[in-house]
mmCIF file of C-alpha atoms and ligand atoms in Angstrom:
data_model
loop_
_atom_site.group_PDB
_atom_site.id
_atom_site.type_symbol
_atom_site.label_atom_id
_atom_site.label_comp_id
_atom_site.label_asym_id
_atom_site.label_seq_id
_atom_site.Cartn_x
_atom_site.Cartn_y
_atom_site.Cartn_z
ATOM 1 C CA MET A 1 58.270 111.905 325.200
ATOM 2 C CA GLN A 2 61.580 110.112 325.443
ATOM 3 C CA ARG A 3 64.720 111.691 324.581
ATOM 4 C CA LEU A 4 65.598 110.457 320.814
ATOM 5 C CA LEU A 5 68.636 108.806 319.981
ATOM 6 C CA PRO A 6 70.416 108.971 316.160
ATOM 7 C CA LYS A 7 69.888 105.679 315.275
ATOM 8 C CA GLN A 8 66.326 106.029 315.984
ATOM 9 C CA ILE A 9 66.085 108.656 313.874
ATOM 10 C CA LYS A 10 68.147 106.813 311.094
ATOM 11 C CA ARG A 11 66.126 104.245 311.380
ATOM 12 C CA ALA A 12 63.044 106.440 310.794
ATOM 13 C CA VAL A 13 64.145 107.987 307.560
ATOM 14 C CA LYS A 14 65.211 105.030 305.628
ATOM 15 C CA ASN A 15 61.533 103.603 306.170
ATOM 16 C CA PHE A 16 60.551 106.801 303.533
ATOM 17 C CA ARG A 17 60.341 106.619 300.077
ATOM 18 C CA VAL A 18 63.567 109.175 299.508
ATOM 19 C CA GLN A 19 66.432 109.090 297.358
ATOM 20 C CA GLY A 20 69.877 108.675 298.351
ATOM 21 C CA ASP A 21 71.660 107.935 301.652
ATOM 22 C CA PHE A 22 71.033 109.159 305.296
ATOM 23 C CA LEU A 23 73.636 111.405 306.018
ATOM 24 C CA ALA A 24 72.598 113.808 309.495
ATOM 25 C CA ALA A 25 69.695 115.478 311.119
ATOM 26 C CA SER A 26 70.048 118.245 313.721
ATOM 27 C CA PRO A 27 66.573 120.088 315.586
ATOM 28 C CA TYR A 28 65.498 122.136 313.419
ATOM 29 C CA GLY A 29 62.561 125.791 314.184
ATOM 30 C CA SER A 30 61.125 126.763 317.524
ATOM 31 C CA GLY A 31 58.082 124.898 317.921
ATOM 32 C CA HIS A 32 56.255 124.236 321.155
ATOM 33 C CA ILE A 33 54.688 120.390 320.439
ATOM 34 C CA ASN A 34 56.461 118.314 318.233
ATOM 35 C CA ASP A 35 59.982 117.336 317.583
ATOM 36 C CA THR A 36 61.199 118.678 314.185
ATOM 37 C CA LEU A 37 64.940 118.089 312.806
ATOM 38 C CA LEU A 38 66.116 119.358 309.353
ATOM 39 C CA ALA A 39 67.685 115.873 308.201
ATOM 40 C CA LYS A 40 69.764 115.511 305.044
ATOM 41 C CA CYS A 41 70.515 112.782 302.664
ATOM 42 C CA HIS A 42 73.423 112.613 299.844
ATOM 43 C CA LEU A 43 72.285 112.075 296.925
ATOM 44 C CA PRO A 44 73.586 110.168 294.008
ATOM 45 C CA ASP A 45 74.815 113.158 292.218
ATOM 46 C CA GLY A 46 76.885 114.408 294.963
ATOM 47 C CA SER A 47 74.515 116.805 296.408
ATOM 48 C CA GLU A 48 72.646 117.474 299.680
ATOM 49 C CA SER A 49 68.443 116.770 299.584
ATOM 50 C CA PRO A 50 67.182 118.337 302.956
ATOM 51 C CA LEU A 51 63.836 117.361 304.661
ATOM 52 C CA ILE A 52 61.783 118.073 307.379
ATOM 53 C CA LEU A 53 61.833 114.818 309.799
ATOM 54 C CA GLN A 54 58.995 115.412 312.821
ATOM 55 C CA ARG A 55 58.528 113.210 315.696
ATOM 56 C CA ILE A 56 54.527 113.673 316.297
ATOM 57 C CA ASN A 57 53.822 114.359 320.288
ATOM 58 C CA THR A 58 51.340 111.388 320.414
ATOM 59 C CA ASP A 59 51.234 112.081 324.562
ATOM 60 C CA ILE A 60 48.772 115.619 322.668
ATOM 61 C CA PHE A 61 48.167 113.678 319.525
ATOM 62 C CA THR A 62 46.854 110.342 320.555
ATOM 63 C CA ASP A 63 45.637 109.595 317.154
ATOM 64 C CA PRO A 64 48.733 109.732 315.045
ATOM 65 C CA VAL A 65 46.722 108.026 311.768
ATOM 66 C CA GLY A 66 43.872 110.295 312.305
ATOM 67 C CA LEU A 67 46.217 113.531 312.231
ATOM 68 C CA MET A 68 48.055 112.263 309.032
ATOM 69 C CA GLU A 69 45.053 111.165 307.215
ATOM 70 C CA ASN A 70 43.745 114.676 307.595
ATOM 71 C CA ILE A 71 46.981 116.281 306.759
ATOM 72 C CA ALA A 72 47.142 114.122 303.273
ATOM 73 C CA ALA A 73 43.769 114.886 302.561
ATOM 74 C CA VAL A 74 44.459 118.701 303.203
ATOM 75 C CA THR A 75 47.728 119.015 301.500
ATOM 76 C CA GLU A 76 46.837 117.299 298.253
ATOM 77 C CA TYR A 77 43.711 119.003 298.134
ATOM 78 C CA LEU A 78 45.465 122.245 298.447
ATOM 79 C CA GLN A 79 47.986 120.933 295.826
ATOM 80 C CA ALA A 80 44.876 120.991 293.186
ATOM 81 C CA LYS A 81 43.893 123.866 293.964
ATOM 82 C CA ILE A 82 47.401 125.599 294.095
ATOM 83 C CA ILE A 83 47.526 124.082 290.523
ATOM 84 C CA ALA A 84 44.326 125.208 289.312
ATOM 85 C CA GLU A 85 44.938 128.746 289.997
ATOM 86 C CA GLY A 86 48.423 128.551 288.475
ATOM 87 C CA GLY A 87 51.113 128.014 291.426
ATOM 88 C CA ASP A 88 53.510 125.913 292.124
ATOM 89 C CA PRO A 89 51.777 122.801 293.941
ATOM 90 C CA ASN A 90 55.509 121.684 295.840
ATOM 91 C CA ARG A 91 56.395 125.207 296.950
ATOM 92 C CA GLU A 92 53.104 126.567 298.122
ATOM 93 C CA THR A 93 51.683 123.738 300.807
ATOM 94 C CA LEU A 94 53.789 121.427 302.688
ATOM 95 C CA ARG A 95 54.222 117.646 300.539
ATOM 96 C CA VAL A 96 53.743 114.416 302.804
ATOM 97 C CA ILE A 97 56.239 111.586 301.931
ATOM 98 C CA ARG A 98 55.026 108.414 302.420
ATOM 99 C CA THR A 99 56.597 105.356 303.724
ATOM 100 C CA PHE A 100 57.709 102.347 301.147
ATOM 101 C CA ASP A 101 54.464 101.246 302.563
ATOM 102 C CA GLY A 102 52.339 103.759 301.082
ATOM 103 C CA TYR A 103 51.433 105.336 304.845
ATOM 104 C CA PRO A 104 51.558 108.903 305.547
ATOM 105 C CA CYS A 105 53.650 107.941 308.982
ATOM 106 C CA TYR A 106 56.156 105.398 309.962
ATOM 107 C CA ARG A 107 55.519 103.953 313.796
ATOM 108 C CA ASP A 108 59.035 102.584 315.116
ATOM 109 C CA PRO A 109 59.751 99.484 317.079
ATOM 110 C CA ASP A 110 59.993 101.903 320.245
ATOM 111 C CA ASN A 111 56.545 103.609 319.695
ATOM 112 C CA ASN A 112 57.806 106.116 318.087
ATOM 113 C CA TRP A 113 55.841 108.225 315.290
ATOM 114 C CA TRP A 114 57.172 110.025 312.165
ATOM 115 C CA ARG A 115 56.986 111.495 309.281
ATOM 116 C CA LEU A 116 58.618 113.469 306.631
ATOM 117 C CA TYR A 117 57.752 116.772 304.410
ATOM 118 C CA THR A 118 59.581 117.743 301.620
ATOM 119 C CA TYR A 119 62.076 120.911 302.956
ATOM 120 C CA ILE A 120 60.803 124.159 301.228
ATOM 121 C CA GLY A 121 64.275 125.814 300.681
ATOM 122 C CA ASP A 122 64.799 129.539 300.252
ATOM 123 C CA SER A 123 62.133 130.429 303.002
ATOM 124 C CA TYR A 124 62.031 131.694 306.840
ATOM 125 C CA THR A 125 59.434 131.869 309.189
ATOM 126 C CA LEU A 126 58.821 134.771 312.319
ATOM 127 C CA ASP A 127 59.254 134.051 315.935
ATOM 128 C CA LYS A 128 58.891 137.300 315.822
ATOM 129 C CA VAL A 129 57.223 139.822 313.490
ATOM 130 C CA GLU A 130 59.766 143.041 312.983
ATOM 131 C CA ASN A 131 57.952 144.638 310.248
ATOM 132 C CA PRO A 132 54.487 145.635 309.110
ATOM 133 C CA TRP A 133 55.419 143.985 305.274
ATOM 134 C CA ASP A 134 55.813 140.491 306.947
ATOM 135 C CA PHE A 135 53.321 140.216 308.974
ATOM 136 C CA TYR A 136 50.875 141.971 305.925
ATOM 137 C CA GLU A 137 52.256 138.812 304.329
ATOM 138 C CA SER A 138 51.598 136.577 306.733
ATOM 139 C CA GLY A 139 47.655 137.647 306.244
ATOM 140 C CA VAL A 140 47.831 136.819 302.867
ATOM 141 C CA GLY A 141 48.771 133.110 303.684
ATOM 142 C CA PHE A 142 46.425 132.520 306.261
ATOM 143 C CA GLY A 143 43.617 134.232 304.627
ATOM 144 C CA SER A 144 44.847 132.547 301.420
ATOM 145 C CA PHE A 145 44.626 128.651 303.280
ATOM 146 C CA GLN A 146 41.306 129.858 304.491
ATOM 147 C CA ARG A 147 39.783 130.579 301.578
ATOM 148 C CA ARG A 148 41.330 127.476 299.327
ATOM 149 C CA LEU A 149 39.831 125.509 301.665
ATOM 150 C CA ALA A 150 36.118 127.171 302.369
ATOM 151 C CA ASP A 151 34.544 124.007 299.689
ATOM 152 C CA PHE A 152 37.141 120.999 301.680
ATOM 153 C CA PRO A 153 34.564 118.594 303.212
ATOM 154 C CA ALA A 154 34.761 119.007 306.931
ATOM 155 C CA ASP A 155 33.177 116.182 308.034
ATOM 156 C CA THR A 156 35.743 113.953 306.572
ATOM 157 C CA LEU A 157 38.302 115.568 309.181
ATOM 158 C CA HIS A 158 39.219 113.620 312.198
ATOM 159 C CA GLU A 159 38.961 116.499 315.505
ATOM 160 C CA VAL A 160 42.011 115.470 316.561
ATOM 161 C CA ILE A 161 42.305 117.356 319.891
ATOM 162 C CA PRO A 162 38.412 117.164 320.669
ATOM 163 C CA GLY A 163 37.406 121.097 321.978
ATOM 164 C CA PHE A 164 40.738 122.501 320.540
ATOM 165 C CA HIS A 165 39.436 126.180 321.188
ATOM 166 C CA ASP A 166 36.594 125.138 323.215
ATOM 167 C CA THR A 167 37.284 128.210 325.132
ATOM 168 C CA VAL A 168 34.525 127.278 327.918
ATOM 169 C CA ASN A 169 36.321 124.011 328.277
ATOM 170 C CA ARG A 170 39.823 125.500 329.010
ATOM 171 C CA PHE A 171 38.355 127.342 331.458
ATOM 172 C CA HIS A 172 36.882 124.252 332.988
ATOM 173 C CA GLN A 173 40.391 122.366 332.992
ATOM 174 C CA PHE A 174 41.804 125.770 334.393
ATOM 175 C CA GLU A 175 40.203 125.353 337.278
ATOM 176 C CA LYS A 176 40.627 121.316 337.605
ATOM 177 C CA ALA A 177 44.286 122.426 337.797
ATOM 178 C CA VAL A 178 43.917 125.090 340.399
ATOM 179 C CA GLY A 179 41.690 122.793 342.002
ATOM 180 C CA ALA A 180 44.252 119.562 342.122
ATOM 181 C CA ASP A 181 47.328 121.769 342.410
ATOM 182 C CA PRO A 182 49.247 118.425 341.703
ATOM 183 C CA VAL A 183 52.845 120.414 342.419
ATOM 184 C CA GLY A 184 51.980 122.959 344.361
ATOM 185 C CA ARG A 185 52.272 126.351 342.626
ATOM 186 C CA ALA A 186 48.748 127.642 343.089
ATOM 187 C CA ALA A 187 49.006 129.590 345.959
ATOM 188 C CA THR A 188 52.215 131.150 344.036
ATOM 189 C CA VAL A 189 49.787 132.256 341.098
ATOM 190 C CA ARG A 190 47.058 133.872 342.733
ATOM 191 C CA GLN A 191 47.064 136.930 341.074
ATOM 192 C CA GLU A 192 47.134 135.356 337.468
ATOM 193 C CA ILE A 193 44.416 132.873 338.693
ATOM 194 C CA ASN A 194 42.097 135.842 339.457
ATOM 195 C CA PHE A 195 42.633 137.533 335.996
ATOM 196 C CA PHE A 196 41.740 134.146 334.357
ATOM 197 C CA ARG A 197 38.467 134.208 336.502
ATOM 198 C CA GLN A 198 37.829 137.922 335.983
ATOM 199 C CA TYR A 199 37.604 138.003 332.473
ATOM 200 C CA LYS A 200 35.346 134.962 332.674
ATOM 201 C CA HIS A 201 33.069 136.142 330.174
ATOM 202 C CA LEU A 202 35.084 135.919 327.050
ATOM 203 C CA CYS A 203 34.584 132.451 327.184
ATOM 204 C CA HIS A 204 31.377 132.740 326.109
ATOM 205 C CA VAL A 205 31.230 135.176 323.603
ATOM 206 C CA PHE A 206 31.899 133.269 320.520
ATOM 207 C CA PRO A 207 29.259 130.327 321.586
ATOM 208 C CA ASP A 208 26.035 132.830 322.329
ATOM 209 C CA LEU A 209 26.789 133.889 318.899
ATOM 210 C CA GLN A 210 26.831 129.752 317.630
ATOM 211 C CA ARG A 211 23.896 128.919 319.155
ATOM 212 C CA THR A 212 22.131 131.769 317.437
ATOM 213 C CA GLY A 213 23.556 130.310 314.263
ATOM 214 C CA ASP A 214 24.944 133.374 313.309
ATOM 215 C CA LEU A 215 28.713 132.472 312.559
ATOM 216 C CA PRO A 216 29.505 129.712 309.668
ATOM 217 C CA LEU A 217 32.040 126.503 311.234
ATOM 218 C CA ARG A 218 35.046 126.793 308.535
ATOM 219 C CA VAL A 219 37.763 124.707 308.033
ATOM 220 C CA THR A 220 40.297 126.693 309.929
ATOM 221 C CA HIS A 221 44.121 126.121 310.797
ATOM 222 C CA ASN A 222 43.878 126.450 314.564
ATOM 223 C CA ASP A 223 47.534 127.419 315.049
ATOM 224 C CA THR A 224 48.366 130.570 313.063
ATOM 225 C CA LYS A 225 51.616 131.667 314.708
ATOM 226 C CA SER A 226 53.650 133.485 312.487
ATOM 227 C CA ASN A 227 56.328 130.650 312.690
ATOM 228 C CA ASN A 228 53.816 128.453 310.997
ATOM 229 C CA VAL A 229 53.854 130.625 307.894
ATOM 230 C CA LEU A 230 57.236 130.265 305.567
ATOM 231 C CA LEU A 231 57.745 133.585 303.817
ATOM 232 C CA ASP A 232 59.974 133.653 300.595
ATOM 233 C CA LYS A 233 63.900 134.971 300.898
ATOM 234 C CA LYS A 234 63.825 136.739 298.084
ATOM 235 C CA THR A 235 60.598 138.317 297.654
ATOM 236 C CA GLY A 236 59.130 138.255 301.174
ATOM 237 C CA LYS A 237 56.215 137.002 299.923
ATOM 238 C CA ALA A 238 53.836 134.441 301.926
ATOM 239 C CA ILE A 239 54.663 130.932 300.519
ATOM 240 C CA ALA A 240 52.883 128.281 302.644
ATOM 241 C CA VAL A 241 50.962 127.513 305.641
ATOM 242 C CA ILE A 242 52.711 124.822 307.764
ATOM 243 C CA ASP A 243 52.105 123.221 310.750
ATOM 244 C CA LEU A 244 49.000 121.134 310.279
ATOM 245 C CA ASP A 245 48.030 119.183 313.162
ATOM 246 C CA THR A 246 45.575 121.787 314.129
ATOM 247 C CA VAL A 247 43.373 121.691 310.887
ATOM 248 C CA MET A 248 39.716 120.877 311.968
ATOM 249 C CA PRO A 249 36.541 122.802 312.020
ATOM 250 C CA GLY A 250 36.738 126.314 313.506
ATOM 251 C CA LEU A 251 35.532 129.914 313.438
ATOM 252 C CA ALA A 252 37.526 132.442 310.874
ATOM 253 C CA MET A 253 37.635 134.727 314.011
ATOM 254 C CA ASN A 254 39.989 132.471 315.759
ATOM 255 C CA ASP A 255 42.591 132.271 313.226
ATOM 256 C CA PHE A 256 42.694 135.758 313.223
ATOM 257 C CA GLY A 257 43.333 135.942 316.750
ATOM 258 C CA ASP A 258 45.779 133.769 317.159
ATOM 259 C CA SER A 259 48.324 135.781 314.312
ATOM 260 C CA ILE A 260 47.385 138.620 316.180
ATOM 261 C CA ARG A 261 48.147 137.228 319.504
ATOM 262 C CA PHE A 262 51.568 136.127 318.441
ATOM 263 C CA GLY A 263 52.852 138.500 315.714
ATOM 264 C CA ALA A 264 51.184 141.792 316.459
ATOM 265 C CA SER A 265 52.529 141.815 320.216
ATOM 266 C CA THR A 266 55.663 144.044 320.747
ATOM 267 C CA ALA A 267 57.569 140.883 322.272
ATOM 268 C CA ARG A 268 57.939 137.409 322.151
ATOM 269 C CA GLU A 269 55.820 135.197 323.725
ATOM 270 C CA ASP A 270 57.916 134.440 326.367
ATOM 271 C CA GLU A 271 59.183 138.004 327.083
ATOM 272 C CA ILE A 272 60.391 138.564 330.829
ATOM 273 C CA ASP A 273 60.054 142.269 331.138
ATOM 274 C CA LEU A 274 56.408 143.352 330.817
ATOM 275 C CA SER A 275 56.779 146.725 330.058
ATOM 276 C CA LYS A 276 58.057 145.837 326.639
ATOM 277 C CA VAL A 277 54.974 143.461 326.029
ATOM 278 C CA SER A 278 51.803 145.515 323.670
ATOM 279 C CA CYS A 279 49.553 144.940 321.192
ATOM 280 C CA SER A 280 51.048 147.462 318.343
ATOM 281 C CA LEU A 281 48.298 148.463 316.436
ATOM 282 C CA GLU A 282 50.879 149.278 313.136
ATOM 283 C CA LEU A 283 50.950 145.429 313.138
ATOM 284 C CA PHE A 284 47.447 144.581 313.906
ATOM 285 C CA THR A 285 46.220 147.227 311.042
ATOM 286 C CA ALA A 286 49.369 145.072 308.623
ATOM 287 C CA PHE A 287 47.802 141.666 309.423
ATOM 288 C CA THR A 288 44.028 142.876 309.127
ATOM 289 C CA LYS A 289 44.780 144.160 305.310
ATOM 290 C CA GLY A 290 46.396 140.903 304.370
ATOM 291 C CA PHE A 291 43.898 138.232 305.854
ATOM 292 C CA LEU A 292 41.086 140.200 304.391
ATOM 293 C CA ALA A 293 43.178 140.035 300.589
ATOM 294 C CA GLY A 294 43.660 136.660 301.409
ATOM 295 C CA LEU A 295 40.287 135.971 301.743
ATOM 296 C CA GLN A 296 38.771 137.946 298.630
ATOM 297 C CA GLY A 297 35.432 138.290 300.370
ATOM 298 C CA HIS A 298 35.050 135.172 301.731
ATOM 299 C CA LEU A 299 33.801 136.058 305.317
ATOM 300 C CA THR A 300 30.346 137.340 306.469
ATOM 301 C CA ASP A 301 29.989 140.689 307.829
ATOM 302 C CA LEU A 302 29.214 139.353 310.954
ATOM 303 C CA GLU A 303 32.517 137.138 310.775
ATOM 304 C CA ILE A 304 34.517 140.372 309.975
ATOM 305 C CA GLU A 305 32.866 142.546 312.958
ATOM 306 C CA MET A 306 34.270 139.756 314.866
ATOM 307 C CA LEU A 307 37.634 139.525 314.340
ATOM 308 C CA PRO A 308 39.247 142.225 316.906
ATOM 309 C CA GLN A 309 36.981 139.922 319.655
ATOM 310 C CA GLY A 310 39.039 136.698 318.403
ATOM 311 C CA ALA A 311 42.379 138.737 319.042
ATOM 312 C CA LEU A 312 41.345 139.012 322.749
ATOM 313 C CA ILE A 313 39.817 135.988 323.122
ATOM 314 C CA MET A 314 42.529 133.704 321.501
ATOM 315 C CA THR A 315 45.272 135.827 323.885
ATOM 316 C CA TYR A 316 42.622 134.971 326.891
ATOM 317 C CA GLU A 317 42.744 131.247 326.080
ATOM 318 C CA CYS A 318 46.131 130.934 325.255
ATOM 319 C CA GLY A 319 47.401 132.164 328.265
ATOM 320 C CA MET A 320 45.125 130.403 330.618
ATOM 321 C CA ARG A 321 46.520 126.941 328.689
ATOM 322 C CA PHE A 322 50.118 128.499 329.728
ATOM 323 C CA LEU A 323 48.894 129.172 333.412
ATOM 324 C CA THR A 324 47.131 125.309 333.451
ATOM 325 C CA ASP A 325 50.339 123.684 332.140
ATOM 326 C CA TYR A 326 52.596 125.781 335.058
ATOM 327 C CA ILE A 327 50.028 124.660 337.651
ATOM 328 C CA SER A 328 49.937 121.352 336.216
ATOM 329 C CA GLY A 329 53.640 120.575 336.516
ATOM 330 C CA ASP A 330 54.752 121.523 333.000
ATOM 331 C CA ASN A 331 53.388 118.722 330.497
ATOM 332 C CA TYR A 332 51.749 119.926 327.934
ATOM 333 C CA PHE A 333 54.229 122.827 326.030
ATOM 334 C CA GLN A 334 58.003 122.268 325.984
ATOM 335 C CA ILE A 335 59.685 124.505 328.053
ATOM 336 C CA GLN A 336 63.136 125.668 328.142
ATOM 337 C CA ARG A 337 63.901 127.026 331.892
ATOM 338 C CA ALA A 338 61.944 127.325 335.001
ATOM 339 C CA ASN A 339 59.015 129.314 335.082
ATOM 340 C CA HIS A 340 58.670 129.272 331.032
ATOM 341 C CA ASN A 341 55.091 129.066 331.078
ATOM 342 C CA LEU A 342 54.196 131.034 333.883
ATOM 343 C CA ASP A 343 56.316 133.950 332.011
ATOM 344 C CA ARG A 344 54.295 133.301 328.958
ATOM 345 C CA ALA A 345 51.081 133.214 331.040
ATOM 346 C CA ARG A 346 51.949 136.908 332.013
ATOM 347 C CA THR A 347 52.565 138.240 328.397
ATOM 348 C CA GLN A 348 49.349 137.048 327.501
ATOM 349 C CA ILE A 349 47.456 138.604 330.413
ATOM 350 C CA LYS A 350 49.650 141.874 329.759
ATOM 351 C CA LEU A 351 47.917 141.443 326.219
ATOM 352 C CA VAL A 352 44.846 140.993 327.049
ATOM 353 C CA ARG A 353 44.395 144.158 329.293
ATOM 354 C CA ASP A 354 46.316 146.054 326.344
ATOM 355 C CA MET A 355 43.664 144.414 323.376
ATOM 356 C CA GLU A 356 40.918 145.332 326.046
ATOM 357 C CA ARG A 357 41.648 148.848 325.852
ATOM 358 C CA LYS A 358 42.255 148.871 322.550
ATOM 359 C CA LEU A 359 39.163 147.618 320.772
ATOM 360 C CA PRO A 360 37.410 150.671 319.709
ATOM 361 C CA ILE A 361 40.257 151.445 317.322
ATOM 362 C CA MET A 362 40.848 147.361 316.323
ATOM 363 C CA GLN A 363 36.979 147.620 315.544
ATOM 364 C CA GLN A 364 37.578 150.999 314.067
ATOM 365 C CA ILE A 365 40.932 149.238 311.725
ATOM 366 C CA VAL A 366 38.822 146.191 310.524
ATOM 367 C CA SER A 367 35.633 147.641 309.413
ATOM 368 C CA GLN A 368 37.881 150.417 307.196
ATOM 369 C CA THR A 369 40.177 147.786 305.696
ATOM 370 C CA SER A 370 37.032 145.905 304.452
ATOM 371 C CA HIS A 371 35.053 148.832 303.277
ATOM 372 C CA ASN A 372 38.336 149.970 301.099
HETATM 373 P P1 LIG B 1 55.550 122.300 315.703
HETATM 374 O O1 LIG B 1 54.258 121.477 315.606
HETATM 375 O O2 LIG B 1 56.299 121.746 316.668
HETATM 376 O O3 LIG B 1 55.447 124.211 315.873
HETATM 377 P P2 LIG B 1 56.199 122.928 312.931
HETATM 378 O O4 LIG B 1 55.690 122.229 312.171
HETATM 379 O O5 LIG B 1 55.800 124.458 313.101
HETATM 380 O O6 LIG B 1 56.160 122.496 314.362
HETATM 381 O O7 LIG B 1 57.745 122.829 312.572
HETATM 382 C C1 LIG B 1 58.913 123.461 313.410
HETATM 383 C C2 LIG B 1 59.107 124.576 312.420
HETATM 384 O O8 LIG B 1 60.246 123.623 311.208
HETATM 385 C C3 LIG B 1 58.653 125.724 311.355
HETATM 386 O O9 LIG B 1 58.727 127.149 312.507
HETATM 387 C C4 LIG B 1 59.456 126.062 310.248
HETATM 388 O O10 LIG B 1 60.706 127.282 310.571
HETATM 389 C C5 LIG B 1 59.971 124.387 310.020
HETATM 390 N N1 LIG B 1 59.400 124.114 309.150
HETATM 391 C C6 LIG B 1 58.670 122.880 309.316
HETATM 392 N N2 LIG B 1 58.125 122.397 308.105
HETATM 393 C C7 LIG B 1 58.999 123.449 307.217
HETATM 394 C C8 LIG B 1 59.255 122.646 305.759
HETATM 395 N N3 LIG B 1 58.598 121.743 305.316
HETATM 396 N N4 LIG B 1 59.888 123.658 305.045
HETATM 397 C C9 LIG B 1 60.673 124.076 305.625
HETATM 398 N N5 LIG B 1 60.640 124.814 307.189
HETATM 399 C C10 LIG B 1 59.719 123.995 307.957
HETATM 400 C C1 LIG B 2 51.514 125.178 320.222
HETATM 401 O O1 LIG B 2 52.846 124.017 317.879
HETATM 402 P P1 LIG B 2 53.026 125.515 318.087
HETATM 403 O O2 LIG B 2 54.427 125.682 318.633
HETATM 404 O O3 LIG B 2 53.029 126.117 316.450
HETATM 405 C C2 LIG B 2 50.436 125.080 320.402
HETATM 406 C C3 LIG B 2 49.093 126.206 319.796
HETATM 407 C C4 LIG B 2 49.521 127.294 321.421
HETATM 408 C C5 LIG B 2 50.759 127.828 320.430
HETATM 409 C C6 LIG B 2 51.579 128.716 321.789
HETATM 410 C C7 LIG B 2 48.665 121.688 318.804
HETATM 411 O O4 LIG B 2 51.383 125.466 318.718
HETATM 412 O O5 LIG B 2 47.983 125.484 320.367
HETATM 413 O O6 LIG B 2 48.962 128.519 320.848
HETATM 414 O O7 LIG B 2 51.972 126.621 321.219
HETATM 415 N N1 LIG B 2 49.486 123.652 319.274
HETATM 416 C C8 LIG B 2 49.315 122.956 320.332
HETATM 417 O O8 LIG B 2 53.149 129.167 321.341
HETATM 418 O O9 LIG B 2 48.548 123.069 321.187
HETATM 419 MG MG1 LIG B 3 54.815 125.425 314.629
#
């Protein structure tokens, strides 16, 4: 994606139905995929109105129209649910601001695709979870999100990234990258490559259960990092789940698992000192409680039993994706330093090993929590 120019940002904002005049915009948050900006408009009464402006990464989301149809439909559906539950539809879900032509996104003459959301204020997100209370709330947020979408017509959703959590296919892509070795890095990461080959069996756990019809497809978020749920600055409670790009039919265990992968780690996703990286059982317990509370009984016994496997599989898959990107020359995930994707892959490897050891305890925690 090309660098953004101030005039492109200004032109983008002007195409959406916003009040006031565009003032300024600056980079915001720490996502790996889209360009996120906090934009400010000057209102007639002299105040400033904040907005979240994003340039969609169209290298990754090649059908931005389908993507935004998904997000508009899901957010409108959630608004109705939230109203029915007596909540605040302006705060508890993202709100898409449309263009003057009525579209949920704007394509500029330079072929950049833009979207604009209302800014949900007095909130924070977690790039690193520091305490069990926050992570419990994160679980409530993602659990409630899945519950509220339980009856959403899944077949109307575009599959924006086909096979997003198809771990078997991710493994094939990984082997393809190793074989092609376009930037000559494969020889330097033999140990890491061997790790993903050695744990290949993890790819098949869920597909095998799906074949027998034992695991239902649900409408899931698919990218449940703790920086994709907003928490309330005053109360600490979960407000809204954001980053809805990958809302698609998926497995409940994968949403659970990706949260654990990111949030239950005792270190950041890109920590270099691997001695700091492990899976905290205290944080695991907190998230499990929150997630099941948010879901209010919407999972089957088998789904609940398989939640810890979801943590292992999502961590394995994500680590393999980081290593694939490193070997391919860092084309997918945004990087801020040399070897960034390799560092990320290494933390995930460390976590898989640790989670594998802790699996029996995790299973016990999940079983106890679900029976309380
Ligand atoms: P990416 O897909 O690149 O991860 P996100 O949609 O997650 O981008 O946005 C990046 C960050 O911007 C989030 O982690 C969050 O901190 C912030 N953010 C996004 N949307 C909103 C919003 N509507 N209100 C407040 N903060 C937001
Ligand atoms: C990306 O967009 P962001 O930063 O929330 C990625 C996820 C990965 C994650 C790893 C569309 O998420 O799948 O798990 O990075 N999103 C996409 O941090 O590929
Ligand atoms: Mg994000």
